[in-house]
Amino acid sequence: MKSRALLTLLSDGQVHSGERLAQQLGVSRTAVWKQVRRALDNGYDIQTVRGRGYKLARPLDLLDEDSILCALPDAVRDKIGLTVMDEVGSTNTEVLSLMTDATSGTPVVIADSQSQGRGRRGRSWRSPRGENLNLSIGLTFHGGFAVLDGLSLVLGVAVAESLEKLGVSDVRLKWPNDIFLPGGKLGGILVELQGELQEGVVRVVAGVGINVHMEHADDVEQSWSSLVRHCPDRAWARNELAPALITALLDSAEAFSRHGFDSFRERWQARDMLQGQHVHARGGETEGTAAGIDAQGNYLIATSSGVVAVRAGEVSLRVSL
């Protein structure tokens, strides 16, 4: 983005004169004005303060590849190939492209904004500029598709535990791939299987979306929350959140590959937001009491005729009214 240098200067939320900005950027004041207009068109809220200059409506949390890399443990940094982008159609699609091109290292893509962000079952995922974390990672597993049972739940545990280590309380998981706080949905995980590269070797793209700074979303119908809403006294930085998530996702994927889902089952159930509630399986007629997950990560519903296991690939759950 041509206006990134301007945004970097304005990211402190203070007023900066057009003259000073022109000097710092090495351009004319007219060029500064054009960059301001371009940034406004791209969705950044820059205010003009009469007689003083320009300022962002609030401080901007810019993504920085070097900052993210520096915050990663050496062992993780050496394993990945990190790409940080201003905008992309979908981080999952970008990771798939990198995996197809056999890019060295585990591909990780982070984008400030997605124009075609996706949730489960093709739903759109809102990703306004500068507000949330959109991250995807490419993973490879050996043993065919059968070894992947429960993977999305494993990654949910990884996200929840990394948030808790950063001081976020009351993180809950909603089967199969949603992350909740008491105020509503904080984020989600989208796992896409891309087939076998060779016999028994499966390629997986895992996308994670977390609401970080978002405070307004009039076009979102369901209840939602963000880290800023839930922890207003904490200064959240995506360059700190991203390395924590990358490390947790890789560590959990490796543990899952070695030991399977069993070691994650109780950790997931400890955060199950549906446990004990009356639920029904959307798209079907199964209705009963939420009873946790089985050894394969299927959700269990205690019905009047017995316990029914619901597969993540078949239906999702909602609380009965």
C-alpha atoms as one frame of an Amber mdcrd trajectory, in Angstrom:
protein
   0.000   0.000   0.000   1.475   3.333  -1.084   0.070   5.137   1.952   1.599
   2.715   4.483   4.457   5.114   5.351   1.871   7.810   6.050  -0.162   5.462
   8.227   2.955   4.498  10.148   3.560   8.150  10.999  -0.073   8.665  12.010
  -0.345   5.385  13.923   0.294   7.067  17.300  -3.090   8.798  17.079  -1.533
  12.277  17.464  -2.083  15.284  15.168   0.619  15.645  12.494   0.877  18.757
  10.343   0.808  18.394   6.567   4.128  20.227   6.363   5.835  17.909   8.826
   4.411  14.819   7.133   5.658  16.084   3.766   9.154  16.547   5.192   9.197
  13.097   6.765   7.892  11.396   3.634  10.004  13.428   1.229   7.000  14.507
  -0.842   4.915  17.619  -1.392   1.977  18.600   0.783  -0.275  17.914  -2.207
   1.119  14.374  -2.329   0.397  14.001   1.379  -3.201  15.048   0.770  -3.490
  12.488  -2.035  -2.162   9.775   0.245  -4.665  10.779   2.917  -7.465  10.495
   0.355  -6.215   7.095  -0.749  -6.077   5.866   2.843  -9.623   7.140   3.442
 -10.799   5.256   0.354  -9.166   2.130   1.773 -11.200   2.391   4.959  -8.838
   4.153   7.377 -10.492   6.825   9.533  -8.197   9.864   9.159  -9.502  13.140
  10.500  -8.531  16.615   9.294  -7.933  18.977  12.215  -8.413  22.506  10.915
  -5.218  24.535  11.013  -3.223  21.681  12.566  -3.040  18.702  10.229  -4.182
  15.097  10.218  -4.769  12.403  12.796  -6.231   8.942  12.951  -9.502   8.669
  14.837  -7.685   6.220  17.120  -4.174   4.764  17.257  -3.569   2.214  14.509
  -2.150  -1.225  15.241  -0.098  -1.858  12.100   1.145  -5.343  11.282   4.909
  -5.639  10.940   6.601  -8.784   9.652   9.937  -8.131  11.385   8.258  -7.523
  14.750   6.324 -10.778  14.476   9.401 -12.771  13.478  11.485 -11.311  16.296
   8.841 -12.313  18.852   8.833 -15.955  17.740  10.983 -18.606  19.455  14.027
 -19.482  17.330  12.775 -23.017  16.703   9.452 -21.736  15.359  11.026 -18.921
  13.313  13.256 -21.450  11.553  10.287 -23.636  10.584   8.001 -21.104   8.950
   7.835 -18.922   5.902   5.954 -15.793   7.009   4.105 -13.473   4.640   2.390
 -10.327   5.966   0.042  -8.557   3.555  -2.039  -5.392   3.605  -4.967  -7.023
   1.817  -5.717 -10.416   0.328  -8.770 -12.212  -0.945  -8.382 -15.002   1.593
  -5.386 -15.938   3.733  -6.391 -19.606   3.389  -6.287 -19.352  -0.395  -2.923
 -17.613  -0.245  -1.459 -20.356   1.948  -2.769 -23.020  -0.417  -1.001 -21.276
  -3.281   2.256 -21.216  -1.326   1.935 -24.899  -0.463   1.268 -25.752  -4.095
   4.416 -23.877  -5.095   6.376 -25.942  -2.568   7.594 -22.849  -0.725  10.270
 -23.699   1.822   9.118 -23.805   5.409   5.610 -24.008   6.833   3.689 -21.194
   5.117   2.016 -18.647   7.395   0.047 -15.744   5.933  -1.289 -12.809   7.933
  -3.362 -10.067   6.334  -4.550  -6.737   7.641  -7.764  -7.205   5.669  -9.496
  -9.908   3.640 -11.887  -9.105   0.819 -13.176 -12.681   0.597 -12.739 -13.938
   4.155 -14.657 -17.168   4.752 -16.146 -18.878   7.735 -17.533 -22.369   8.034
 -20.009 -23.520   5.335 -18.998 -20.663   3.040 -20.206 -17.879   5.320 -18.406
 -14.559   4.931 -16.039 -13.447   7.703 -15.915  -9.735   8.458 -12.330  -8.422
   8.412 -12.132  -4.606   8.400  -8.752  -2.929   8.055  -6.578  -2.499  11.110
  -8.967  -4.157  13.550  -8.657  -7.936  13.615  -6.138 -10.726  13.124  -6.524
 -12.863  10.008  -3.999 -15.684  10.035  -3.635 -18.929   8.079  -1.068 -21.693
   8.308  -0.310 -24.680   6.094   0.118 -28.020   7.861   1.090 -31.466   6.586
   0.092 -34.725   8.276   1.111 -38.309   7.594  -1.341 -41.181   7.739  -4.174
 -40.086   5.463  -7.444 -38.369   6.280  -8.252 -40.806   9.085  -5.635 -39.212
  11.365  -7.295 -35.780  11.206 -10.330 -36.510  13.419 -10.596 -33.725  15.971
  -8.018 -31.416  14.348 -10.220 -28.311  14.372 -10.906 -28.895  18.084  -7.172
 -29.230  18.753  -6.549 -25.890  17.078  -9.388 -24.367  19.107  -7.661 -25.501
  22.299  -4.397 -23.982  21.020  -6.051 -20.609  20.397  -7.894 -20.635  23.730
  -4.796 -21.513  25.734  -2.651 -18.896  23.986  -5.285 -16.225  24.732  -5.434
 -17.316  28.364  -1.655 -16.999  28.646  -2.042 -13.414  27.420  -4.482 -12.697
  30.237  -7.851 -13.292  28.556 -10.333 -14.843  30.982 -13.491 -16.875  30.362
 -12.526 -18.174  26.915 -15.071 -20.743  25.741 -15.221 -23.070  22.734 -18.362
 -23.816  20.739 -18.289 -27.009  18.740 -16.852 -27.430  16.230 -14.723 -24.330
  15.618 -15.916 -21.128  17.302 -14.174 -19.144  20.049 -16.397 -17.248  22.466
 -16.181 -14.770  25.315 -19.109 -13.929  27.623 -20.049 -11.022  25.333 -20.287
 -13.153  22.197 -18.207 -14.710  19.450 -14.540 -13.683  19.479 -13.338 -15.653
  16.485 -13.343 -18.862  14.556 -11.233 -21.505  12.884 -11.629 -22.736   9.316
  -9.854 -25.995   8.466  -9.715 -26.948   4.800  -8.385 -30.298   3.603  -6.594
 -30.126   0.280  -6.086 -33.799  -0.525  -3.133 -36.141  -0.482   0.179 -34.902
  -1.840   1.230 -38.533  -2.039   0.096 -41.764  -0.444  -0.869 -41.020   3.150
   0.375 -37.408   3.178  -2.423 -34.870   3.700  -2.222 -31.120   3.214  -4.299
 -28.921   5.534  -4.869 -25.167   5.595  -6.016 -23.774   8.944  -7.326 -20.231
   9.127  -7.861 -18.326  12.382  -9.795 -15.084  12.703  -9.755 -13.137  15.987
 -11.583  -9.877  16.714  -8.955  -7.654  18.303  -9.806  -3.950  18.115 -13.307
  -4.131  16.622 -15.842  -2.072  18.565 -18.575  -1.528  15.979 -20.090  -3.971
  13.499 -23.655  -2.988  12.690 -23.843  -5.520   9.858 -23.115  -8.523  12.114
 -26.338 -10.114  13.334 -25.050 -12.502  16.014 -23.618 -11.388  19.327 -19.872
 -10.824  19.139 -16.986  -9.617  21.237 -13.380  -8.525  20.772 -10.259  -8.448
  22.893 -10.612  -4.683  23.308 -14.222  -5.040  24.420 -13.446  -7.854  26.852
 -10.164  -6.445  28.195 -10.484  -2.654  27.746  -7.612  -1.881  30.106  -5.121
  -3.929  28.078  -3.254  -2.420  25.106  -3.597  -5.097  22.434  -1.027  -5.383
  19.647  -1.497  -7.768  16.750   2.280  -8.093  16.438   2.261  -9.705  19.906
  -0.878 -11.785  19.418   0.242 -13.263  16.078   3.481 -14.923  17.288   1.672
 -16.337  20.334  -0.929 -17.944  18.079   1.596 -19.199  15.514   3.640 -20.878
  18.244   0.587 -22.442  19.881  -0.845 -23.702  16.582   2.429 -25.311  15.496
   3.105 -26.871  18.900  -0.428 -28.277  19.094  -0.341 -29.603  15.527   2.918
 -31.426  16.277   1.546 -32.888  19.513  -1.617 -33.969  17.696   0.457 -35.601
  14.957   2.462 -37.566  17.530  -0.187 -38.459  20.095  -3.573 -37.979  18.440
  -6.645 -36.260  19.829  -6.830 -37.987  23.196  -4.531 -35.565  25.044  -6.679
 -32.625  23.918 -10.117 -34.032  24.689 -10.393 -32.951  28.328  -8.785 -29.600
  27.592 -11.468 -28.918  24.983 -14.322 -30.107  27.220 -13.149 -27.859  30.050
 -14.048 -24.904  27.793 -17.216 -26.341  26.206 -19.807 -23.553  26.252 -22.698
 -25.889  25.370 -22.148 -28.538  28.076 -25.425 -29.360  29.828 -27.563 -27.079
  27.666 -30.527 -28.144  25.558 -29.335 -28.105  21.958 -30.427 -29.170  18.567
 -28.451 -30.175  15.504 -29.135 -27.681  12.761 -30.047 -29.401   9.511 -31.405
 -32.431  11.354 -33.953 -33.416  13.934 -31.586 -34.462  16.726 -32.438 -32.647
  19.945 -31.332 -33.143  23.523 -28.764 -32.228  26.180 -25.203 -31.338  25.165
 -22.915 -34.014  26.586 -19.408 -33.139  25.379 -17.277 -34.894  22.769 -16.159
 -38.431  22.100 -12.657 -39.746  21.381 -12.913 -38.718  17.711 -14.128 -35.169
  18.400 -17.768 -35.825  17.495 -20.298 -33.981  19.627 -22.543 -36.039  21.878
 -26.213 -35.255  22.413 -28.168 -37.122  25.057 -31.630 -37.648  23.543 -34.701
 -39.436  24.834 -33.671 -42.491  22.815 -29.974 -42.504  23.756 -26.718 -40.685
  23.080 -26.200 -39.542  19.484 -22.791 -38.566  18.062 -22.847 -35.607  15.679
 -20.036 -35.340  13.131 -18.499 -31.926  12.428 -18.815 -32.576   8.710 -22.569
 -33.085   8.942 -24.198 -30.431  11.094 -23.504 -27.687  13.592 -25.190 -27.083
  16.921 -27.265 -24.303  18.345 -28.869 -23.836  21.735 -32.590 -24.607  21.686
 -34.841 -21.730  22.646
